Amino acid sequence: MAAFDHDAHLTHQVDYRLMAGGFVTLFWRQTILEETIDWLIAHGYEVVRLDASGWMGEADLHRDFARSLDFPSYYGRNLNALNDCLSDVAVCDYGTSPEATGLVLVLTGYDKFAVRCPEVAQLALDVIADNSRSAILVGHRMCCLVQSDDPNIVFKPVGATAVEWNSAEWLNARRCPE
């Protein structure tokens, strides 16, 4: 299911818009995130939610990824091991169903973790982006939706691609508290 419909750029499908600019997308408003998730679920995507707001360190990230994606018991609980296991998830060895349209990782409260562990937070997104690109090359879609309570959060490019705001909140004015 890697290829999108030839006219996806004209029909502006949600999944196409999310992945066209990169595989990691920022969200601020919870309602827009939930609408996006609902659309993805309705179109056959498997959604895995991870609440990063309580992660105090790298060990918490690894614990939740391992549990949520059924990583093997030998998982090394470091960023290199995360990369290795996500490469297996990308080819549907575990953690996702090959029958699904794709896998969507949803990281909520990620800004709180990024404040506590900025380098790990950045590198984890980079690992996800790299493996999402690999997934699509073998016929499986994979992307990451990153929710932030900080409307001004910025990450360095991941997977050699900038982390951008979703299309509904792309303008700074759309992220001003009401």
PDB file of C-alpha atoms in Angstrom:
ATOM      1  CA  MET A   1       0.000   0.000   0.000  1.00  0.00           C
ATOM      2  CA  ALA A   2       3.006   2.336  -0.313  1.00  0.00           C
ATOM      3  CA  ALA A   3       1.949   4.177  -3.429  1.00  0.00           C
ATOM      4  CA  PHE A   4      -0.675   6.883  -3.201  1.00  0.00           C
ATOM      5  CA  ASP A   5      -3.343   7.319  -5.821  1.00  0.00           C
ATOM      6  CA  HIS A   6      -2.024   9.230  -8.830  1.00  0.00           C
ATOM      7  CA  ASP A   7      -4.433  12.107  -8.100  1.00  0.00           C
ATOM      8  CA  ALA A   8      -3.787  12.258  -4.320  1.00  0.00           C
ATOM      9  CA  HIS A   9      -2.089  15.624  -4.711  1.00  0.00           C
ATOM     10  CA  LEU A  10      -5.311  16.939  -6.266  1.00  0.00           C
ATOM     11  CA  THR A  11      -7.742  15.370  -3.813  1.00  0.00           C
ATOM     12  CA  HIS A  12      -5.622  16.446  -0.812  1.00  0.00           C
ATOM     13  CA  GLN A  13      -6.131  13.270   1.148  1.00  0.00           C
ATOM     14  CA  VAL A  14      -5.120  13.659   4.782  1.00  0.00           C
ATOM     15  CA  ASP A  15      -2.499  10.918   4.664  1.00  0.00           C
ATOM     16  CA  TYR A  16      -0.942  12.267   1.486  1.00  0.00           C
ATOM     17  CA  ARG A  17      -0.703  15.783   2.956  1.00  0.00           C
ATOM     18  CA  LEU A  18       0.873  14.410   6.136  1.00  0.00           C
ATOM     19  CA  MET A  19       3.561  12.422   4.365  1.00  0.00           C
ATOM     20  CA  ALA A  20       4.262  14.654   1.367  1.00  0.00           C
ATOM     21  CA  GLY A  21       6.406  17.045   3.404  1.00  0.00           C
ATOM     22  CA  GLY A  22       7.973  14.445   5.686  1.00  0.00           C
ATOM     23  CA  PHE A  23       6.957  11.674   8.017  1.00  0.00           C
ATOM     24  CA  VAL A  24       6.831  13.635  11.289  1.00  0.00           C
ATOM     25  CA  THR A  25       4.180  16.337  11.684  1.00  0.00           C
ATOM     26  CA  LEU A  26       3.469  18.698  14.584  1.00  0.00           C
ATOM     27  CA  PHE A  27       0.030  19.350  16.074  1.00  0.00           C
ATOM     28  CA  TRP A  28      -0.958  21.886  18.696  1.00  0.00           C
ATOM     29  CA  ARG A  29      -4.778  21.818  18.831  1.00  0.00           C
ATOM     30  CA  GLN A  30      -6.077  18.537  20.210  1.00  0.00           C
ATOM     31  CA  THR A  31      -9.242  18.787  18.090  1.00  0.00           C
ATOM     32  CA  ILE A  32      -7.261  18.921  14.839  1.00  0.00           C
ATOM     33  CA  LEU A  33      -5.128  15.994  15.983  1.00  0.00           C
ATOM     34  CA  GLU A  34      -8.220  13.930  16.859  1.00  0.00           C
ATOM     35  CA  GLU A  35      -9.917  14.753  13.540  1.00  0.00           C
ATOM     36  CA  THR A  36      -6.764  13.640  11.734  1.00  0.00           C
ATOM     37  CA  ILE A  37      -6.545  10.422  13.756  1.00  0.00           C
ATOM     38  CA  ASP A  38     -10.240   9.680  13.143  1.00  0.00           C
ATOM     39  CA  TRP A  39      -9.726  10.080   9.385  1.00  0.00           C
ATOM     40  CA  LEU A  40      -6.665   7.837   9.426  1.00  0.00           C
ATOM     41  CA  ILE A  41      -8.462   5.108  11.405  1.00  0.00           C
ATOM     42  CA  ALA A  42     -11.447   5.313   9.040  1.00  0.00           C
ATOM     43  CA  HIS A  43      -9.030   4.739   6.158  1.00  0.00           C
ATOM     44  CA  GLY A  44      -7.444   1.617   7.614  1.00  0.00           C
ATOM     45  CA  TYR A  45      -4.457   3.001   9.491  1.00  0.00           C
ATOM     46  CA  GLU A  46      -3.353   1.424  12.741  1.00  0.00           C
ATOM     47  CA  VAL A  47      -2.783   4.130  15.372  1.00  0.00           C
ATOM     48  CA  VAL A  48      -0.426   3.691  18.333  1.00  0.00           C
ATOM     49  CA  ARG A  49      -0.644   6.440  20.953  1.00  0.00           C
ATOM     50  CA  LEU A  50       2.194   7.207  23.347  1.00  0.00           C
ATOM     51  CA  ASP A  51       1.837   9.858  26.055  1.00  0.00           C
ATOM     52  CA  ALA A  52       5.261  11.487  26.296  1.00  0.00           C
ATOM     53  CA  SER A  53       4.219  14.132  28.811  1.00  0.00           C
ATOM     54  CA  GLY A  54       5.274  11.970  31.752  1.00  0.00           C
ATOM     55  CA  TRP A  55       8.523  10.696  30.304  1.00  0.00           C
ATOM     56  CA  MET A  56      11.249  11.800  32.685  1.00  0.00           C
ATOM     57  CA  GLY A  57      14.097  10.302  30.699  1.00  0.00           C
ATOM     58  CA  GLU A  58      15.105   8.108  27.804  1.00  0.00           C
ATOM     59  CA  ALA A  59      14.236   4.922  29.696  1.00  0.00           C
ATOM     60  CA  ASP A  60      10.542   5.931  29.730  1.00  0.00           C
ATOM     61  CA  LEU A  61      10.528   6.416  25.959  1.00  0.00           C
ATOM     62  CA  HIS A  62      12.041   2.968  25.419  1.00  0.00           C
ATOM     63  CA  ARG A  63       9.670   1.301  27.887  1.00  0.00           C
ATOM     64  CA  ASP A  64       6.588   2.688  26.125  1.00  0.00           C
ATOM     65  CA  PHE A  65       7.822   2.044  22.584  1.00  0.00           C
ATOM     66  CA  ALA A  66       8.760  -1.538  23.487  1.00  0.00           C
ATOM     67  CA  ARG A  67       5.398  -2.192  25.122  1.00  0.00           C
ATOM     68  CA  SER A  68       3.263  -0.505  22.461  1.00  0.00           C
ATOM     69  CA  LEU A  69       5.004  -2.029  19.439  1.00  0.00           C
ATOM     70  CA  ASP A  70       5.696  -5.494  20.875  1.00  0.00           C
ATOM     71  CA  PHE A  71       9.469  -5.179  20.634  1.00  0.00           C
ATOM     72  CA  PRO A  72      11.321  -8.439  21.297  1.00  0.00           C
ATOM     73  CA  SER A  73      12.670  -9.162  24.777  1.00  0.00           C
ATOM     74  CA  TYR A  74      16.245  -8.561  23.612  1.00  0.00           C
ATOM     75  CA  TYR A  75      15.453  -4.884  22.818  1.00  0.00           C
ATOM     76  CA  GLY A  76      18.511  -2.901  23.969  1.00  0.00           C
ATOM     77  CA  ARG A  77      16.598   0.174  25.183  1.00  0.00           C
ATOM     78  CA  ASN A  78      18.829   2.743  23.480  1.00  0.00           C
ATOM     79  CA  LEU A  79      18.457   4.814  20.315  1.00  0.00           C
ATOM     80  CA  ASN A  80      20.423   2.360  18.165  1.00  0.00           C
ATOM     81  CA  ALA A  81      18.154  -0.447  19.326  1.00  0.00           C
ATOM     82  CA  LEU A  82      15.090   1.740  18.698  1.00  0.00           C
ATOM     83  CA  ASN A  83      16.312   2.223  15.148  1.00  0.00           C
ATOM     84  CA  ASP A  84      16.827  -1.529  14.726  1.00  0.00           C
ATOM     85  CA  CYS A  85      13.394  -2.434  16.075  1.00  0.00           C
ATOM     86  CA  LEU A  86      11.584   0.292  14.129  1.00  0.00           C
ATOM     87  CA  SER A  87      13.238  -1.053  10.989  1.00  0.00           C
ATOM     88  CA  ASP A  88      11.548  -4.387  11.791  1.00  0.00           C
ATOM     89  CA  VAL A  89       8.239  -2.591  12.409  1.00  0.00           C
ATOM     90  CA  ALA A  90       8.683  -0.833   9.053  1.00  0.00           C
ATOM     91  CA  VAL A  91       8.623  -4.205   7.273  1.00  0.00           C
ATOM     92  CA  CYS A  92       5.788  -5.517   9.505  1.00  0.00           C
ATOM     93  CA  ASP A  93       7.847  -8.154  11.337  1.00  0.00           C
ATOM     94  CA  TYR A  94       6.008  -7.058  14.504  1.00  0.00           C
ATOM     95  CA  GLY A  95       4.325  -3.998  15.966  1.00  0.00           C
ATOM     96  CA  THR A  96       1.875  -3.497  13.129  1.00  0.00           C
ATOM     97  CA  SER A  97      -0.306  -5.474  10.776  1.00  0.00           C
ATOM     98  CA  PRO A  98       0.681  -5.805   7.118  1.00  0.00           C
ATOM     99  CA  GLU A  99      -3.039  -5.637   6.310  1.00  0.00           C
ATOM    100  CA  ALA A 100      -3.310  -2.103   7.725  1.00  0.00           C
ATOM    101  CA  THR A 101      -3.043   0.851   5.348  1.00  0.00           C
ATOM    102  CA  GLY A 102      -0.136   1.937   7.521  1.00  0.00           C
ATOM    103  CA  LEU A 103       1.059   2.691  11.026  1.00  0.00           C
ATOM    104  CA  VAL A 104       0.671   6.062  12.721  1.00  0.00           C
ATOM    105  CA  LEU A 105       2.644   6.795  15.881  1.00  0.00           C
ATOM    106  CA  VAL A 106       1.013   9.547  17.932  1.00  0.00           C
ATOM    107  CA  LEU A 107       3.237  11.176  20.541  1.00  0.00           C
ATOM    108  CA  THR A 108       1.237  13.473  22.829  1.00  0.00           C
ATOM    109  CA  GLY A 109       2.739  15.976  25.243  1.00  0.00           C
ATOM    110  CA  TYR A 110       6.046  15.647  23.414  1.00  0.00           C
ATOM    111  CA  ASP A 111       7.061  19.207  24.240  1.00  0.00           C
ATOM    112  CA  LYS A 112       7.348  18.264  27.918  1.00  0.00           C
ATOM    113  CA  PHE A 113       9.715  15.410  27.090  1.00  0.00           C
ATOM    114  CA  ALA A 114      11.652  17.657  24.690  1.00  0.00           C
ATOM    115  CA  VAL A 115      12.287  20.115  27.518  1.00  0.00           C
ATOM    116  CA  ARG A 116      13.554  17.331  29.806  1.00  0.00           C
ATOM    117  CA  CYS A 117      15.596  15.456  27.194  1.00  0.00           C
ATOM    118  CA  PRO A 118      16.043  17.681  24.125  1.00  0.00           C
ATOM    119  CA  GLU A 119      18.728  15.628  22.417  1.00  0.00           C
ATOM    120  CA  VAL A 120      16.924  12.306  22.857  1.00  0.00           C
ATOM    121  CA  ALA A 121      13.619  13.876  21.775  1.00  0.00           C
ATOM    122  CA  GLN A 122      15.220  15.174  18.576  1.00  0.00           C
ATOM    123  CA  LEU A 123      17.063  11.940  17.825  1.00  0.00           C
ATOM    124  CA  ALA A 124      13.978   9.784  18.435  1.00  0.00           C
ATOM    125  CA  LEU A 125      12.034  11.804  15.843  1.00  0.00           C
ATOM    126  CA  ASP A 126      14.948  11.373  13.447  1.00  0.00           C
ATOM    127  CA  VAL A 127      14.882   7.596  13.956  1.00  0.00           C
ATOM    128  CA  ILE A 128      11.124   7.529  13.332  1.00  0.00           C
ATOM    129  CA  ALA A 129      11.435   9.633  10.169  1.00  0.00           C
ATOM    130  CA  ASP A 130      14.218   7.462   8.756  1.00  0.00           C
ATOM    131  CA  ASN A 131      12.281   4.272   9.366  1.00  0.00           C
ATOM    132  CA  SER A 132       9.073   5.768   7.974  1.00  0.00           C
ATOM    133  CA  ARG A 133      10.896   6.494   4.740  1.00  0.00           C
ATOM    134  CA  SER A 134      12.213   2.925   4.702  1.00  0.00           C
ATOM    135  CA  ALA A 135       8.714   1.573   5.349  1.00  0.00           C
ATOM    136  CA  ILE A 136       7.196   3.281   2.348  1.00  0.00           C
ATOM    137  CA  LEU A 137       9.973   1.911   0.154  1.00  0.00           C
ATOM    138  CA  VAL A 138       8.897  -1.643   0.997  1.00  0.00           C
ATOM    139  CA  GLY A 139       5.175  -1.013   0.636  1.00  0.00           C
ATOM    140  CA  HIS A 140       4.132   0.056   4.132  1.00  0.00           C
ATOM    141  CA  ARG A 141       3.149   3.552   5.210  1.00  0.00           C
ATOM    142  CA  MET A 142       4.375   4.830   8.561  1.00  0.00           C
ATOM    143  CA  CYS A 143       4.297   8.327  10.027  1.00  0.00           C
ATOM    144  CA  CYS A 144       4.395  10.159  13.336  1.00  0.00           C
ATOM    145  CA  LEU A 145       2.040  12.838  14.665  1.00  0.00           C
ATOM    146  CA  VAL A 146       3.668  14.881  17.426  1.00  0.00           C
ATOM    147  CA  GLN A 147       1.352  16.841  19.703  1.00  0.00           C
ATOM    148  CA  SER A 148       2.797  19.821  21.553  1.00  0.00           C
ATOM    149  CA  ASP A 149       1.169  22.118  24.114  1.00  0.00           C
ATOM    150  CA  ASP A 150       3.804  24.686  23.136  1.00  0.00           C
ATOM    151  CA  PRO A 151       2.586  26.377  19.929  1.00  0.00           C
ATOM    152  CA  ASN A 152       6.083  27.718  19.258  1.00  0.00           C
ATOM    153  CA  ILE A 153       8.063  24.495  19.543  1.00  0.00           C
ATOM    154  CA  VAL A 154      10.601  23.896  16.797  1.00  0.00           C
ATOM    155  CA  PHE A 155      12.640  20.806  16.005  1.00  0.00           C
ATOM    156  CA  LYS A 156      15.647  20.553  13.756  1.00  0.00           C
ATOM    157  CA  PRO A 157      15.018  18.696  10.496  1.00  0.00           C
ATOM    158  CA  VAL A 158      14.551  14.942  10.882  1.00  0.00           C
ATOM    159  CA  GLY A 159      15.303  12.371   8.250  1.00  0.00           C
ATOM    160  CA  ALA A 160      16.814  15.318   6.346  1.00  0.00           C
ATOM    161  CA  THR A 161      13.334  16.888   6.309  1.00  0.00           C
ATOM    162  CA  ALA A 162      12.010  19.776   8.396  1.00  0.00           C
ATOM    163  CA  VAL A 163       9.398  19.036  11.073  1.00  0.00           C
ATOM    164  CA  GLU A 164       6.462  21.214  10.081  1.00  0.00           C
ATOM    165  CA  TRP A 165       3.100  22.159  11.491  1.00  0.00           C
ATOM    166  CA  ASN A 166      -0.007  20.498  10.057  1.00  0.00           C
ATOM    167  CA  SER A 167      -1.794  22.429   7.297  1.00  0.00           C
ATOM    168  CA  ALA A 168      -4.596  23.702   9.572  1.00  0.00           C
ATOM    169  CA  GLU A 169      -2.131  25.243  12.053  1.00  0.00           C
ATOM    170  CA  TRP A 170       0.726  26.135   9.717  1.00  0.00           C
ATOM    171  CA  LEU A 171       0.285  29.895  10.205  1.00  0.00           C
ATOM    172  CA  ASN A 172       1.484  31.180  13.589  1.00  0.00           C
ATOM    173  CA  ALA A 173      -1.812  33.046  13.997  1.00  0.00           C
ATOM    174  CA  ARG A 174      -3.672  29.726  13.943  1.00  0.00           C
ATOM    175  CA  ARG A 175      -1.754  28.603  17.040  1.00  0.00           C
ATOM    176  CA  CYS A 176      -2.529  31.582  19.256  1.00  0.00           C
ATOM    177  CA  PRO A 177      -4.436  30.667  22.410  1.00  0.00           C
ATOM    178  CA  GLU A 178      -8.031  31.779  22.089  1.00  0.00           C
TER     179      GLU A 178
END
